[in-house]
XYZ file of C-alpha atoms in Angstrom:
774
model
C 0.000 0.000 0.000
C 1.381 3.419 -0.985
C 1.536 5.913 1.849
C 1.896 9.729 1.829
C 4.494 10.723 4.380
C 5.907 13.976 5.704
C 9.554 14.680 6.146
C 10.144 14.406 9.827
C 12.437 17.269 10.981
C 14.972 16.946 13.712
C 14.476 19.233 16.696
C 16.454 22.066 15.070
C 14.679 21.573 11.617
C 11.093 22.061 12.683
C 10.030 24.084 9.615
C 11.373 21.704 7.003
C 9.022 19.116 5.325
C 8.359 17.504 2.028
C 5.776 15.116 0.501
C 7.306 11.711 -0.109
C 5.897 8.517 -1.566
C 6.871 5.242 0.064
C 5.785 1.787 0.960
C 5.959 0.831 4.611
C 9.388 -0.842 4.978
C 10.156 -4.005 6.735
C 12.934 -6.488 6.583
C 13.640 -7.144 2.944
C 11.044 -4.624 1.782
C 11.900 -1.934 -0.845
C 11.133 1.726 -0.264
C 10.579 4.344 -3.001
C 10.509 8.062 -2.324
C 10.299 11.201 -4.482
C 12.533 14.175 -3.764
C 12.296 17.576 -5.545
C 15.401 18.779 -7.312
C 17.210 22.047 -6.534
C 16.419 22.088 -2.771
C 17.748 25.371 -1.338
C 17.020 24.862 2.376
C 19.145 23.861 5.427
C 21.208 20.701 5.371
C 21.267 17.917 6.295
C 17.922 17.544 4.637
C 15.940 14.789 6.258
C 14.084 12.907 3.575
C 12.114 10.187 5.339
C 11.923 8.001 8.400
C 12.722 4.366 7.862
C 9.761 2.833 9.609
C 9.271 -0.617 11.124
C 12.883 -1.229 12.007
C 13.046 -3.852 14.675
C 13.594 -2.542 18.174
C 16.792 -4.454 18.569
C 18.494 -3.213 15.386
C 22.051 -1.850 15.434
C 24.799 -0.794 13.093
C 22.442 1.044 10.589
C 24.385 1.702 7.328
C 23.414 3.204 3.876
C 25.467 2.204 0.791
C 25.237 2.712 -3.013
C 26.036 6.416 -2.906
C 29.404 7.039 -4.530
C 29.145 10.796 -4.077
C 28.435 10.615 -0.336
C 25.168 12.551 -0.671
C 22.989 10.366 1.585
C 23.266 9.148 5.148
C 21.156 7.686 7.987
C 20.690 9.025 11.463
C 18.439 7.395 14.042
C 16.133 5.798 11.494
C 16.125 8.955 9.281
C 17.446 9.075 5.684
C 18.957 12.458 4.918
C 20.763 14.301 2.068
C 23.720 16.623 2.430
C 23.281 18.695 -0.802
C 20.629 19.520 -3.507
C 19.764 16.968 -6.167
C 19.764 17.705 -9.929
C 17.362 15.586 -12.026
C 19.151 16.469 -15.236
C 22.398 15.168 -13.760
C 20.933 12.014 -12.182
C 17.210 11.328 -12.137
C 17.284 8.595 -9.435
C 19.420 6.855 -6.811
C 19.368 3.231 -5.684
C 20.456 2.872 -2.063
C 20.844 -0.147 0.223
C 20.119 0.186 3.950
C 21.496 -2.584 6.187
C 21.327 -3.218 9.951
C 22.180 -5.912 12.411
C 19.907 -7.781 14.738
C 20.696 -10.282 17.427
C 20.401 -13.041 14.878
C 22.068 -11.776 11.690
C 22.448 -8.789 9.379
C 19.519 -7.655 7.139
C 19.052 -5.027 4.388
C 16.468 -3.416 2.069
C 16.554 -1.090 -0.962
C 15.592 2.529 -1.025
C 15.005 4.206 -4.430
C 15.169 7.959 -4.439
C 13.477 9.546 -7.490
C 14.378 13.171 -8.237
C 11.221 15.137 -9.029
C 11.637 17.504 -12.025
C 11.238 21.271 -11.905
C 11.027 23.524 -14.972
C 14.556 24.805 -14.740
C 15.698 24.427 -18.365
C 15.037 26.622 -21.435
C 14.140 24.754 -24.638
C 16.706 25.113 -27.404
C 16.746 24.288 -31.095
C 18.866 21.250 -31.893
C 20.448 22.920 -34.906
C 21.735 26.419 -34.737
C 21.427 26.828 -38.512
C 18.142 25.390 -39.720
C 17.823 25.007 -43.481
C 15.288 23.389 -45.757
C 14.044 23.438 -49.339
C 10.538 23.521 -50.742
C 9.745 22.150 -54.197
C 7.545 23.907 -56.682
C 4.182 22.119 -56.964
C 4.088 20.867 -53.383
C 0.533 20.801 -52.041
C -0.530 22.765 -48.993
C -0.047 21.083 -45.628
C 2.610 18.639 -46.878
C 5.727 19.079 -44.680
C 8.943 19.696 -46.557
C 11.154 20.014 -43.428
C 10.978 19.739 -39.634
C 12.518 21.922 -36.932
C 13.484 20.195 -33.710
C 14.105 21.518 -30.187
C 15.312 19.994 -26.912
C 14.308 20.644 -23.329
C 16.413 18.939 -20.631
C 13.478 18.815 -18.258
C 11.464 15.640 -17.828
C 10.015 14.850 -21.257
C 7.045 13.145 -19.612
C 6.084 16.318 -17.779
C 4.648 19.620 -19.010
C 8.098 21.159 -18.448
C 9.279 19.590 -21.702
C 5.954 19.840 -23.602
C 7.106 22.041 -26.500
C 5.071 24.170 -28.900
C 6.350 25.756 -32.130
C 5.094 28.917 -33.793
C 6.005 30.991 -36.831
C 6.733 34.572 -35.855
C 7.783 36.228 -39.088
C 8.451 35.562 -42.772
C 11.018 37.477 -44.792
C 10.437 38.615 -47.489
C 6.645 38.912 -47.363
C 6.131 38.234 -51.077
C 4.040 37.312 -52.915
C 2.127 36.849 -49.653
C 2.956 37.358 -46.002
C 1.553 33.936 -45.128
C 3.319 31.523 -47.423
C 4.303 29.004 -44.742
C 2.925 27.363 -41.636
C 4.503 25.322 -38.873
C 2.873 22.504 -36.977
C 2.703 23.525 -33.329
C 3.585 20.091 -31.927
C 5.653 18.329 -34.568
C 7.500 21.403 -35.880
C 6.797 20.327 -39.494
C 6.970 23.235 -41.933
C 4.592 23.255 -44.910
C 3.037 25.598 -47.451
C -0.238 27.376 -46.845
C -2.977 27.518 -49.472
C -1.554 30.838 -50.657
C 1.974 29.483 -50.593
C 1.118 26.394 -52.638
C -0.661 28.449 -55.296
C 1.742 31.426 -55.545
C 5.176 29.953 -54.841
C 7.540 31.129 -57.595
C 11.346 30.709 -57.442
C 11.796 33.473 -59.996
C 9.953 35.928 -57.766
C 11.606 34.781 -54.531
C 14.049 31.927 -54.262
C 14.779 32.108 -50.512
C 12.782 32.858 -47.376
C 13.864 33.345 -43.766
C 11.409 32.255 -41.145
C 11.635 33.365 -37.534
C 10.348 30.531 -35.351
C 9.808 30.202 -31.617
C 9.698 27.183 -29.317
C 8.051 27.256 -25.849
C 7.857 24.697 -23.093
C 4.902 24.187 -20.736
C 2.704 23.591 -23.838
C 3.150 27.233 -24.815
C 1.804 28.807 -21.607
C 2.407 32.477 -21.057
C 4.859 31.802 -18.195
C 6.818 29.232 -20.185
C 10.500 29.381 -21.138
C 11.162 30.000 -24.822
C 13.844 30.504 -27.408
C 13.852 31.602 -31.074
C 15.661 30.589 -34.209
C 15.910 31.319 -37.929
C 14.895 28.828 -40.634
C 16.209 29.384 -44.139
C 13.952 27.943 -46.871
C 15.266 27.556 -50.408
C 12.652 27.469 -53.210
C 13.604 24.928 -55.869
C 12.112 23.910 -59.153
C 10.741 20.419 -59.724
C 10.995 17.710 -62.298
C 7.429 16.688 -61.448
C 5.588 17.211 -64.751
C 3.504 15.225 -67.207
C 5.771 13.051 -69.330
C 5.600 13.145 -73.129
C 2.817 11.067 -74.734
C 3.793 7.519 -75.618
C 2.700 5.646 -78.760
C 2.758 1.854 -78.499
C 1.971 -0.685 -81.168
C -0.760 -3.146 -80.293
C 0.184 -6.797 -79.780
C 3.830 -6.072 -78.985
C 5.698 -9.388 -78.782
C 7.441 -8.637 -75.438
C 9.099 -9.789 -73.263
C 7.118 -8.049 -70.553
C 7.212 -5.860 -68.577
C 8.311 -3.136 -71.012
C 9.376 0.289 -69.613
C 7.464 3.006 -71.453
C 8.080 6.229 -69.457
C 9.421 7.668 -66.188
C 8.559 10.412 -63.695
C 10.430 11.681 -60.653
C 9.594 13.786 -57.664
C 12.744 15.802 -56.984
C 11.946 16.675 -53.395
C 11.517 14.526 -50.315
C 11.108 10.774 -50.284
C 8.041 9.810 -52.302
C 6.041 6.835 -53.470
C 4.223 6.625 -56.816
C 0.894 5.206 -57.926
C -1.151 4.927 -61.138
C -4.866 5.610 -61.596
C -7.075 5.432 -64.654
C -9.430 3.312 -66.691
C -7.331 0.296 -67.582
C -7.267 -3.346 -66.490
C -5.579 -3.992 -63.181
C -1.809 -4.479 -63.492
C -1.807 -3.552 -67.189
C 0.395 -0.597 -66.211
C 2.589 -0.400 -63.090
C 5.164 2.048 -61.697
C 8.329 1.260 -59.731
C 9.718 3.026 -56.669
C 12.024 4.881 -59.025
C 9.069 6.220 -61.047
C 9.571 3.924 -64.069
C 6.241 3.081 -65.747
C 5.902 -0.400 -67.242
C 3.519 -2.079 -69.698
C 2.824 -5.611 -68.477
C 0.690 -7.151 -71.251
C -0.073 -6.684 -74.977
C -2.495 -3.908 -75.933
C -5.518 -4.243 -78.195
C -6.362 -1.066 -80.084
C -9.820 -2.332 -80.917
C -10.600 -2.692 -77.213
C -9.080 0.663 -76.201
C -7.113 2.920 -78.507
C -5.684 5.257 -75.882
C -5.186 5.543 -72.130
C -5.048 8.553 -69.824
C -2.995 7.491 -66.834
C -2.896 9.701 -63.737
C 0.401 9.434 -61.835
C 0.077 10.275 -58.154
C 2.957 11.015 -55.765
C 2.535 10.412 -52.057
C 4.467 10.407 -48.853
C 5.111 7.033 -47.237
C 2.144 7.713 -44.945
C -0.167 7.913 -47.970
C -0.660 11.693 -48.063
C -0.591 13.168 -51.539
C 2.404 15.443 -52.082
C 1.534 17.186 -55.356
C -1.172 17.230 -57.950
C -1.174 14.181 -60.236
C 0.442 14.375 -63.650
C -0.877 12.557 -66.715
C 0.673 10.137 -69.141
C -1.170 9.681 -72.429
C -0.614 6.302 -74.090
C -1.793 5.959 -77.701
C -2.145 2.490 -79.212
C -0.973 2.035 -82.784
C -2.901 -0.249 -85.115
C -1.826 -3.626 -86.464
C -3.774 -5.423 -89.149
C -5.143 -8.078 -86.810
C -8.863 -7.948 -87.602
C -10.691 -9.551 -90.470
C -13.512 -7.591 -92.069
C -16.939 -8.816 -90.937
C -20.455 -8.254 -92.180
C -23.021 -6.936 -89.677
C -25.315 -9.854 -90.535
C -24.719 -13.300 -91.928
C -27.558 -13.218 -94.462
C -29.312 -10.497 -96.452
C -32.599 -10.605 -98.332
C -33.419 -8.434 -101.310
C -35.740 -8.309 -104.309
C -35.111 -7.609 -107.995
C -37.848 -7.148 -110.567
C -37.832 -9.543 -113.479
C -37.770 -6.674 -116.008
C -34.883 -4.880 -114.267
C -32.348 -3.529 -116.784
C -28.642 -4.304 -116.788
C -26.827 -2.293 -114.121
C -29.818 -1.995 -111.788
C -28.516 -1.814 -108.204
C -30.335 -4.236 -105.928
C -28.360 -4.134 -102.644
C -25.207 -2.756 -101.023
C -23.333 -4.954 -98.553
C -20.886 -3.270 -96.197
C -18.332 -5.088 -94.054
C -16.565 -3.441 -91.122
C -12.940 -3.792 -90.051
C -12.042 -2.927 -86.460
C -8.552 -1.835 -87.402
C -7.602 1.835 -87.376
C -9.801 3.681 -89.880
C -6.922 6.055 -90.603
C -4.803 3.261 -92.032
C -4.964 1.010 -95.076
C -5.683 -1.891 -92.740
C -9.392 -1.159 -93.128
C -9.484 -1.085 -96.929
C -11.898 -3.834 -98.004
C -12.406 -5.573 -101.367
C -15.617 -7.445 -102.276
C -16.017 -10.505 -104.518
C -18.919 -12.647 -105.723
C -17.678 -16.205 -105.172
C -20.812 -18.335 -105.491
C -24.371 -18.496 -106.847
C -27.082 -21.109 -106.220
C -28.639 -22.186 -108.533
C -26.005 -21.667 -111.168
C -26.916 -20.184 -114.559
C -25.236 -20.310 -117.990
C -25.060 -16.530 -118.138
C -23.817 -14.063 -115.551
C -26.822 -12.618 -113.744
C -25.226 -10.546 -110.949
C -22.024 -8.684 -110.152
C -20.607 -6.956 -107.034
C -18.491 -3.811 -107.181
C -14.994 -4.551 -105.869
C -14.722 -1.382 -103.759
C -18.259 -0.338 -102.826
C -20.001 -3.694 -102.284
C -22.893 -2.654 -104.570
C -24.663 -5.717 -106.031
C -26.281 -5.062 -109.404
C -27.887 -6.901 -112.331
C -25.354 -8.154 -114.870
C -27.819 -9.775 -117.314
C -29.856 -7.839 -119.883
C -33.060 -9.170 -118.337
C -34.172 -11.455 -115.476
C -37.092 -12.921 -117.451
C -37.139 -16.673 -117.483
C -34.750 -17.030 -114.538
C -35.276 -18.945 -111.323
C -37.552 -17.324 -108.748
C -34.738 -17.075 -106.175
C -30.907 -17.064 -106.026
C -28.450 -17.320 -103.111
C -25.206 -15.367 -103.627
C -22.024 -15.747 -101.569
C -20.076 -12.479 -101.125
C -16.613 -12.226 -99.510
C -14.972 -9.176 -97.947
C -11.167 -9.223 -97.799
C -8.594 -6.729 -96.512
C -5.100 -6.030 -97.879
C -3.566 -8.706 -95.683
C -5.924 -11.342 -97.048
C -8.078 -11.627 -93.906
C -11.653 -12.232 -95.025
C -15.194 -13.294 -94.136
C -18.330 -13.941 -96.163
C -22.101 -13.476 -96.140
C -24.995 -14.772 -98.212
C -27.476 -12.664 -100.130
C -30.854 -14.190 -100.993
C -32.205 -12.487 -104.139
C -35.884 -12.997 -104.941
C -36.827 -12.318 -108.552
C -40.084 -10.422 -108.308
C -42.676 -11.153 -110.940
C -43.970 -8.125 -112.840
C -47.333 -7.771 -114.505
C -46.340 -8.189 -118.137
C -49.083 -10.684 -119.066
C -52.781 -9.715 -119.116
C -55.446 -12.307 -118.171
C -57.301 -13.862 -121.184
C -60.530 -15.854 -121.446
C -60.405 -19.240 -123.141
C -63.488 -18.306 -125.268
C -65.160 -15.102 -126.283
C -68.792 -16.136 -125.515
C -70.346 -18.237 -122.743
C -73.920 -19.584 -122.741
C -76.727 -19.133 -123.204
C -77.564 -20.279 -119.635
C -81.197 -20.856 -118.521
C -82.379 -19.975 -115.029
C -85.982 -20.091 -113.743
C -87.406 -16.837 -112.534
C -88.085 -18.337 -109.092
C -84.418 -19.280 -108.575
C -83.209 -18.471 -105.073
C -80.909 -15.529 -104.450
C -77.357 -16.928 -104.175
C -77.806 -19.431 -106.993
C -74.659 -19.798 -109.137
C -75.439 -19.322 -112.816
C -72.010 -20.369 -114.186
C -68.253 -20.174 -113.478
C -65.630 -18.997 -115.967
C -61.852 -18.505 -115.876
C -59.421 -15.991 -117.383
C -55.878 -17.370 -117.340
C -52.792 -15.245 -116.498
C -49.253 -16.285 -117.513
C -47.563 -14.417 -114.641
C -46.276 -16.216 -111.533
C -49.135 -17.972 -109.793
C -50.231 -16.421 -106.502
C -48.762 -12.951 -107.004
C -50.571 -9.672 -107.591
C -49.644 -9.899 -111.275
C -51.455 -13.249 -111.495
C -54.557 -12.351 -109.484
C -57.572 -11.347 -111.617
C -60.221 -8.768 -110.819
C -63.485 -9.422 -112.718
C -66.083 -6.769 -113.475
C -69.490 -6.706 -115.173
C -69.010 -3.935 -117.694
C -72.596 -3.881 -119.085
C -75.878 -5.758 -119.236
C -76.579 -5.673 -115.481
C -77.612 -2.111 -114.756
C -79.907 -3.184 -111.897
C -77.241 -5.313 -110.191
C -79.197 -8.557 -110.530
C -75.967 -10.551 -110.548
C -72.729 -10.460 -108.553
C -69.268 -11.928 -109.059
C -67.473 -14.172 -106.525
C -63.798 -14.900 -107.264
C -61.827 -17.845 -105.897
C -58.444 -16.269 -105.056
C -56.733 -19.664 -105.137
C -57.792 -20.548 -108.721
C -58.836 -17.173 -110.217
C -62.163 -18.787 -111.235
C -65.118 -16.398 -111.040
C -68.719 -17.447 -110.297
C -71.718 -15.528 -111.608
C -74.215 -15.493 -108.716
C -77.867 -14.373 -108.590
C -78.189 -11.373 -106.247
C -81.833 -10.351 -106.743
C -85.147 -12.105 -107.434
C -85.787 -12.587 -111.148
C -88.978 -11.503 -112.896
C -89.637 -13.033 -116.283
C -92.424 -10.556 -116.991
C -89.990 -7.659 -116.496
C -86.748 -9.057 -117.973
C -86.446 -12.381 -119.749
C -82.866 -12.151 -121.105
C -79.510 -10.783 -119.928
C -76.437 -10.255 -122.124
C -73.527 -9.578 -119.725
C -70.115 -8.239 -120.753
C -67.435 -9.570 -118.367
C -63.898 -8.093 -118.182
C -60.739 -9.444 -116.485
C -57.867 -7.272 -115.237
C -55.036 -7.539 -112.689
C -55.149 -5.542 -109.430
C -51.784 -3.996 -110.361
C -50.989 -2.048 -113.514
C -49.567 -3.749 -116.566
C -45.942 -2.842 -117.066
C -45.900 -4.156 -120.607
C -48.699 -4.924 -123.073
C -52.376 -3.932 -122.800
C -55.813 -5.391 -122.141
C -57.379 -6.481 -125.459
C -60.493 -8.335 -126.651
C -59.161 -11.574 -125.171
C -59.611 -10.065 -121.706
C -63.359 -9.590 -122.327
C -66.144 -12.198 -122.662
C -69.918 -12.206 -123.145
C -72.270 -14.276 -120.951
C -75.854 -14.863 -122.183
C -78.618 -15.746 -119.661
C -82.277 -16.592 -120.378
C -84.915 -16.317 -117.628
C -87.502 -19.117 -117.796
C -91.096 -18.138 -116.962
C -92.728 -19.668 -113.820
C -96.395 -19.270 -112.741
C -96.243 -17.030 -109.684
C -98.720 -16.500 -106.951
C -100.520 -13.233 -106.239
C -98.733 -10.481 -104.363
C -100.437 -8.207 -101.829
C -99.350 -4.590 -101.568
C -99.253 -4.637 -97.750
C -98.412 -7.296 -95.219
C -100.687 -5.697 -92.596
C -103.666 -3.360 -92.773
C -104.810 -1.084 -89.919
C -108.474 0.077 -90.222
C -110.468 2.453 -87.952
C -114.331 2.414 -87.713
C -116.615 4.430 -85.445
C -118.962 2.335 -83.354
C -122.592 2.458 -84.426
C -121.774 2.978 -88.131
C -124.441 1.690 -90.521
C -123.671 -1.801 -91.948
C -122.487 -2.191 -95.546
C -119.928 0.613 -95.564
C -116.581 -0.160 -97.262
C -113.909 0.252 -94.551
C -110.832 -0.922 -96.591
C -109.797 -2.287 -99.998
C -107.176 -5.052 -100.135
C -104.877 -4.478 -103.103
C -103.152 -7.358 -104.866
C -101.790 -8.287 -108.275
C -100.671 -11.417 -110.098
C -97.332 -11.279 -111.994
C -98.856 -13.552 -114.618
C -101.989 -11.376 -114.924
C -104.215 -14.167 -113.585
C -107.410 -13.167 -111.704
C -107.305 -13.062 -107.877
C -109.988 -14.310 -105.438
C -110.210 -12.881 -101.869
C -111.650 -14.497 -98.736
C -111.706 -13.867 -94.955
C -110.476 -16.094 -92.123
C -110.791 -15.458 -88.380
C -114.082 -13.466 -88.460
C -115.973 -15.953 -86.262
C -118.924 -13.630 -85.556
C -119.364 -12.714 -89.234
C -119.216 -8.978 -88.555
C -117.374 -8.344 -91.852
C -117.430 -9.382 -95.530
C -114.964 -8.997 -98.452
C -115.587 -8.700 -102.188
C -114.477 -11.949 -103.900
C -112.772 -10.136 -106.759
C -112.778 -6.477 -105.617
C -111.082 -6.996 -102.224
C -113.492 -4.477 -100.617
C -113.867 -5.064 -96.843
C -117.293 -4.080 -95.406
C -119.158 -4.225 -92.041
C -122.143 -6.589 -91.921
C -123.707 -5.101 -88.748
C -123.244 -2.091 -86.492
C -120.258 -2.459 -84.129
C -120.248 -1.694 -80.421
C -116.929 -0.699 -78.896
C -118.143 -1.580 -75.440
C -118.638 -5.145 -76.672
C -115.251 -5.414 -78.458
C -112.810 -2.606 -79.300
C -110.551 -4.525 -81.773
C -111.054 -7.213 -84.439
C -108.226 -9.056 -86.197
C -108.722 -11.265 -89.266
C -106.720 -12.657 -92.197
C -107.396 -11.924 -95.892
C -106.422 -14.747 -98.293
C -105.624 -13.900 -101.953
C -105.701 -17.009 -104.234
C -104.393 -17.344 -107.821
C -107.463 -17.674 -110.086
C -105.844 -20.495 -112.154
C -103.860 -22.333 -109.506
C -105.474 -22.437 -106.068
C -102.233 -23.688 -104.505
C -100.692 -20.264 -105.108
C -101.839 -17.721 -102.557
C -100.821 -14.814 -100.379
C -102.227 -13.475 -97.105
C -102.281 -10.303 -95.023
C -103.556 -9.392 -91.572
C -106.301 -6.791 -91.112
C -106.816 -5.145 -87.711
C -110.063 -3.125 -87.244
C -110.079 -0.630 -84.388
C -113.535 0.556 -83.150
C -113.576 4.241 -82.303
C -115.507 5.156 -79.175
C -118.717 7.219 -79.370
C -120.300 8.787 -76.285
C -123.358 6.569 -76.270
C -123.440 5.619 -72.561
C -124.483 7.721 -69.556
C -122.698 7.383 -66.220
C -124.495 5.325 -63.534
C -124.288 5.062 -59.748
C -122.953 1.697 -58.647
C -123.098 -0.033 -55.295
C -125.619 -0.855 -52.529
C -126.240 2.050 -50.170
C -129.359 0.644 -48.386
C -127.438 -0.276 -45.269
C -125.338 2.828 -44.993
C -126.207 5.779 -42.749
C -125.184 9.204 -41.510
C -125.324 10.375 -37.890
C -127.215 13.390 -36.606
C -125.967 15.510 -35.001
C -123.184 15.447 -37.639
C -120.011 13.572 -36.811
C -116.738 15.008 -38.064
C -115.259 13.232 -41.134
C -118.368 10.991 -41.528
C -119.479 10.640 -45.175
C -120.992 8.170 -47.584
C -118.623 7.124 -50.416
C -120.569 7.141 -53.699
C -119.180 5.234 -56.732
C -120.046 5.592 -60.436
C -118.929 4.251 -63.814
C -119.256 5.031 -67.542
C -119.017 2.233 -70.148
C -117.522 4.609 -72.738
C -113.788 4.934 -73.202
C -111.551 7.385 -71.331
C -112.126 10.066 -73.951
C -115.783 10.342 -72.975
C -116.115 8.706 -69.619
C -112.735 9.280 -68.085
C -113.649 11.789 -65.348
C -117.178 11.745 -63.851
C -118.618 14.809 -62.150
C -121.133 14.772 -59.217
C -123.299 17.875 -58.629
C -126.290 18.602 -56.330
C -129.531 19.900 -57.756
C -129.688 23.673 -58.039
C -131.871 24.076 -54.965
C -130.917 26.343 -52.063
C -132.222 23.934 -49.404
C -130.469 20.940 -50.965
C -127.129 22.724 -51.360
C -127.392 24.090 -47.791
C -128.155 20.684 -46.288
C -125.824 18.376 -48.270
C -122.280 18.457 -49.564
C -120.482 16.439 -52.287
C -116.679 16.223 -52.082
C -114.805 14.506 -55.041
C -112.357 11.742 -54.131
C -111.111 10.740 -57.628
C -112.421 10.447 -61.208
C -115.223 7.993 -60.243
C -115.880 8.452 -56.474
C -117.184 11.258 -54.242
C -118.132 11.767 -50.556
C -121.722 12.638 -49.527
C -121.959 14.343 -46.117
C -124.175 16.721 -44.078
C -123.416 20.351 -44.676
C -125.222 21.470 -41.472
C -124.587 20.381 -37.854
C -127.978 18.890 -37.228
C -130.896 17.502 -39.193
C -133.978 15.909 -37.634
C -134.046 12.175 -38.085
C -136.087 11.182 -41.084
C -135.847 9.697 -44.557
C -134.557 12.272 -47.038
C -134.242 12.283 -50.834
C -130.836 13.636 -51.968
C -131.082 14.764 -55.640
C -127.794 14.990 -57.643
C -126.511 14.546 -61.192
C -123.597 12.442 -62.533
C -122.072 13.774 -65.823
C -119.297 12.409 -68.058
C -116.397 14.462 -69.494
C -117.529 14.464 -73.131
C -118.681 17.548 -74.993
C -121.572 17.774 -74.885
C -121.728 15.590 -71.745
C -124.176 12.805 -71.008
C -125.772 12.977 -67.531
C -127.842 10.806 -65.168
C -130.128 12.351 -62.515
C -130.151 10.440 -59.212
C -132.678 10.584 -56.307
C -130.914 8.915 -53.410
C -133.474 8.079 -50.604
C -131.805 8.484 -47.241
C -132.710 8.619 -43.571
C -134.317 6.752 -40.661
C -133.764 7.847 -37.047
C -132.737 5.238 -34.510
C -131.802 6.056 -30.896
C -130.069 3.982 -28.189
C -132.427 3.148 -25.317
C -130.361 4.628 -22.479
C -126.893 5.676 -21.523
C -124.739 8.737 -21.695
C -123.483 7.849 -25.161
C -126.776 8.165 -27.041
C -126.385 8.700 -30.778
C -128.889 9.269 -33.540
C -128.294 7.231 -36.662
C -129.381 8.616 -39.995
C -130.067 5.439 -41.935
C -129.855 5.564 -45.738
C -131.248 3.309 -48.374
C -131.239 3.311 -52.109
C -134.327 2.527 -54.158
C-alpha cells in the first residue's frame, strides 16, 4: 500500500518538510521516495523516516552512494546537498542493519522530481530546408526540432512551435505554416498556389519554441529557418505511342517520372485493367501485357505522388498512351444473311443491294481497306446474272433481263482486306414477278344459260376462268373481274376464288320473267396492279348470255298488314278498306276472310273491298283481327295473305251510372266530423268520354245548404251533411252524374236516405241517420 508521508524534521529543523511517496518498509522490503530537485534549504535535509525497524536493530548503514550525498541518522534518511534531475534522475540505495540473529538489508530508491529549470533550445543552430515547386498545402517539406532537458514526460518539456515572421513577405505574407507540436513546416494555401522561385528563391522564417505547452509563463527561445525554393521535375511526361500486340518480353518500360523533393512513393490511376500498367519506386512506368487497339485505342494514366504515410504530395500528372494499329482484324459483315428483291424486267446495271463489311482496325490506315467478290451463286446459270463492285459492295444486275430465270438465287459475297483476312455473307435475291401478261378468257362467248325466274338468291349461274401467264399467286397473277354492261340493276354479282382465279356468276336479286327475260352480260378481267408491258385487249373480255324461264307465280299483296279504324254504331255495308293485290302472270285473284268468327265483316271476292255486316259496339269489343287470303285464279295452290286489324272508335253513347248498394249505410245526426258516404259511379264509354265523372247537387238552395259532395277521384265522391244537425227522417238527396264528353251525357239520381234510430239509455246516445237506395 502506498503511503503519503511527511519529512520528519529533527528538533532544530522544525520548519522543514516535504511530501514523499513510500511503501511501509520491513525487513527485505523496498522503499521508493520522491525528492524535488534544486532544494535550497538547510542541510542535512531529512528525507524520510525508515519505519518498522526492529527494536533491537544496530549498526544502521546506507550504501550505493558514490558521491556521499545520503546518510542515515536514528532511522532517518537524509541528504547533504541539492539533487539535480538532469544530472541524475534517481538513486538506488541499500540500507542494512544488524539484529541479534544476523544482518539484514532493504533497498531505497530515491526519485528526483523535475522542476522547470531548463530553457528549450533548437537542436540545430542553422536550420535550413528546401521547398519544391508544386508541393501541395499542408505537406511538410522540413521539420525543426528543439530539446528541453526537463522531464520529457512532464509539461516542463511539452514544447510548442510557432512561426513569428516571414522574410520577405512576397508574394504573400503567409506563405508558410509550422505545426505547433511536430514542428513540421509546410506551405499554406496561398503558398502552394503562388510559390515562384523566380519571384523569390529564398525565405527566412523566424520561429519560436516554448515549453509548458506554450503557456504564457513558459521558457522560450527563437531561431531562424532558411527555406530555399527549388524547381521540380514533377511534370507530365511526353505522350507515348505503343503498337498493339507487342511481342514482349514483358514488362516493357514506357516512361518515367520523378519527384525531386523529399522521399516519395508513386501510384497509377485510370481506366485500364488492373496491373496492365505499373510504376516502380524509381518512377519507371511499365507495360505488363499486350495492348488491343480495338478494345481501347488510348489511355489517360494519372500518376500520383505520395508520402510514405499515404498523403498526396503534389497534384497528379498525366501520361497519355496511344495504341498504334496492327492489321489483326478480319472484315466482318453486320449480318450473316441479307434478303433483297429484284424485278424480273430490271435492266442491266440496276442496283439491288449494297453490302458493307466493317474492319475494327484503325480507320486512318490502309488496314481497313476492303475488297468485295462474288464467289458463289445457287442455282447456277449459264449466263452471268449478278455482279458486285470490288470497292463499294454494290450488287447489281449483270444480265440484260431477269425474265425466265429462277424465282430465287443465293449469292455468296466475300470481304477481304489487304492482308488477305476475309469473311463472307450470303445474299438471298428474290426475282419479283412483274405484270407483263394480261389475263385472257379461253373463249369469247359463254352460254346461253337458262335460269328459272323463281331461282333463289345466291344461286350460281355459271363459273368462268381468265388465265394469267404471270407467276401464280402474285398480284400480277390475281384477276379482278367486273361486269361492264348488261346488269344495270345489279341482278348478278361476281365471286372470285383467289386460289384458282375462277369467277362465279351469282344471282343477287329475285328474277322476274315478266320484267326481264334475257340478260347479255359483258365480263372483263384485269389484274389488281398495272400492266408494265402490253395492254388489255379483246381476249380479256367475254360475253355471258342468260335466259330467264317463266314460272307461274302467286298473287302479291301490296301490304303485309292493314290497320283500319271504324266508329262504333256505323251503318252496316260501308266499305272500310280495300285489299290491293296483283298477279305477276296477270291471272285473276280471289279474296276471302279467315278469323271473323262472328261474321261482322265481308270482303268482295274479286274487288277486295272489306265491309261491315252489322253495327259495331266498342263496349262489346274494341278490336277485331282477321286474315285476308288472296288465291291465284288459275292455280289455287298459289296464294298470299295479309292481316287486317279493325279498331272501333268510341262514341259517347253511354251515360254514367251510380254503382253499389247504399241501403245499409247511414249518416249520424248531429253530424259527426269526417263521416261521409262514399258514392261510386262508372261510364261504359272509353276514357275520352267517360274518363272523369262529375257529381253535382240539384240547383236548390235547401239541398245545397243541407248536403255536400266532395270529389275523391275520377269515379268516387263523398256525400256528407253540410249542417250540424238535421232531424231524423228519410230524405231524398237529388244529384246529377255527368261524363267528361262535350256535350256531356248525364244521369239524374234521387238517393233516398234517412231513418232515425236512438239507443235506449246511456250517456253515449247517438242518432243514426239510416240511408237506403231505391
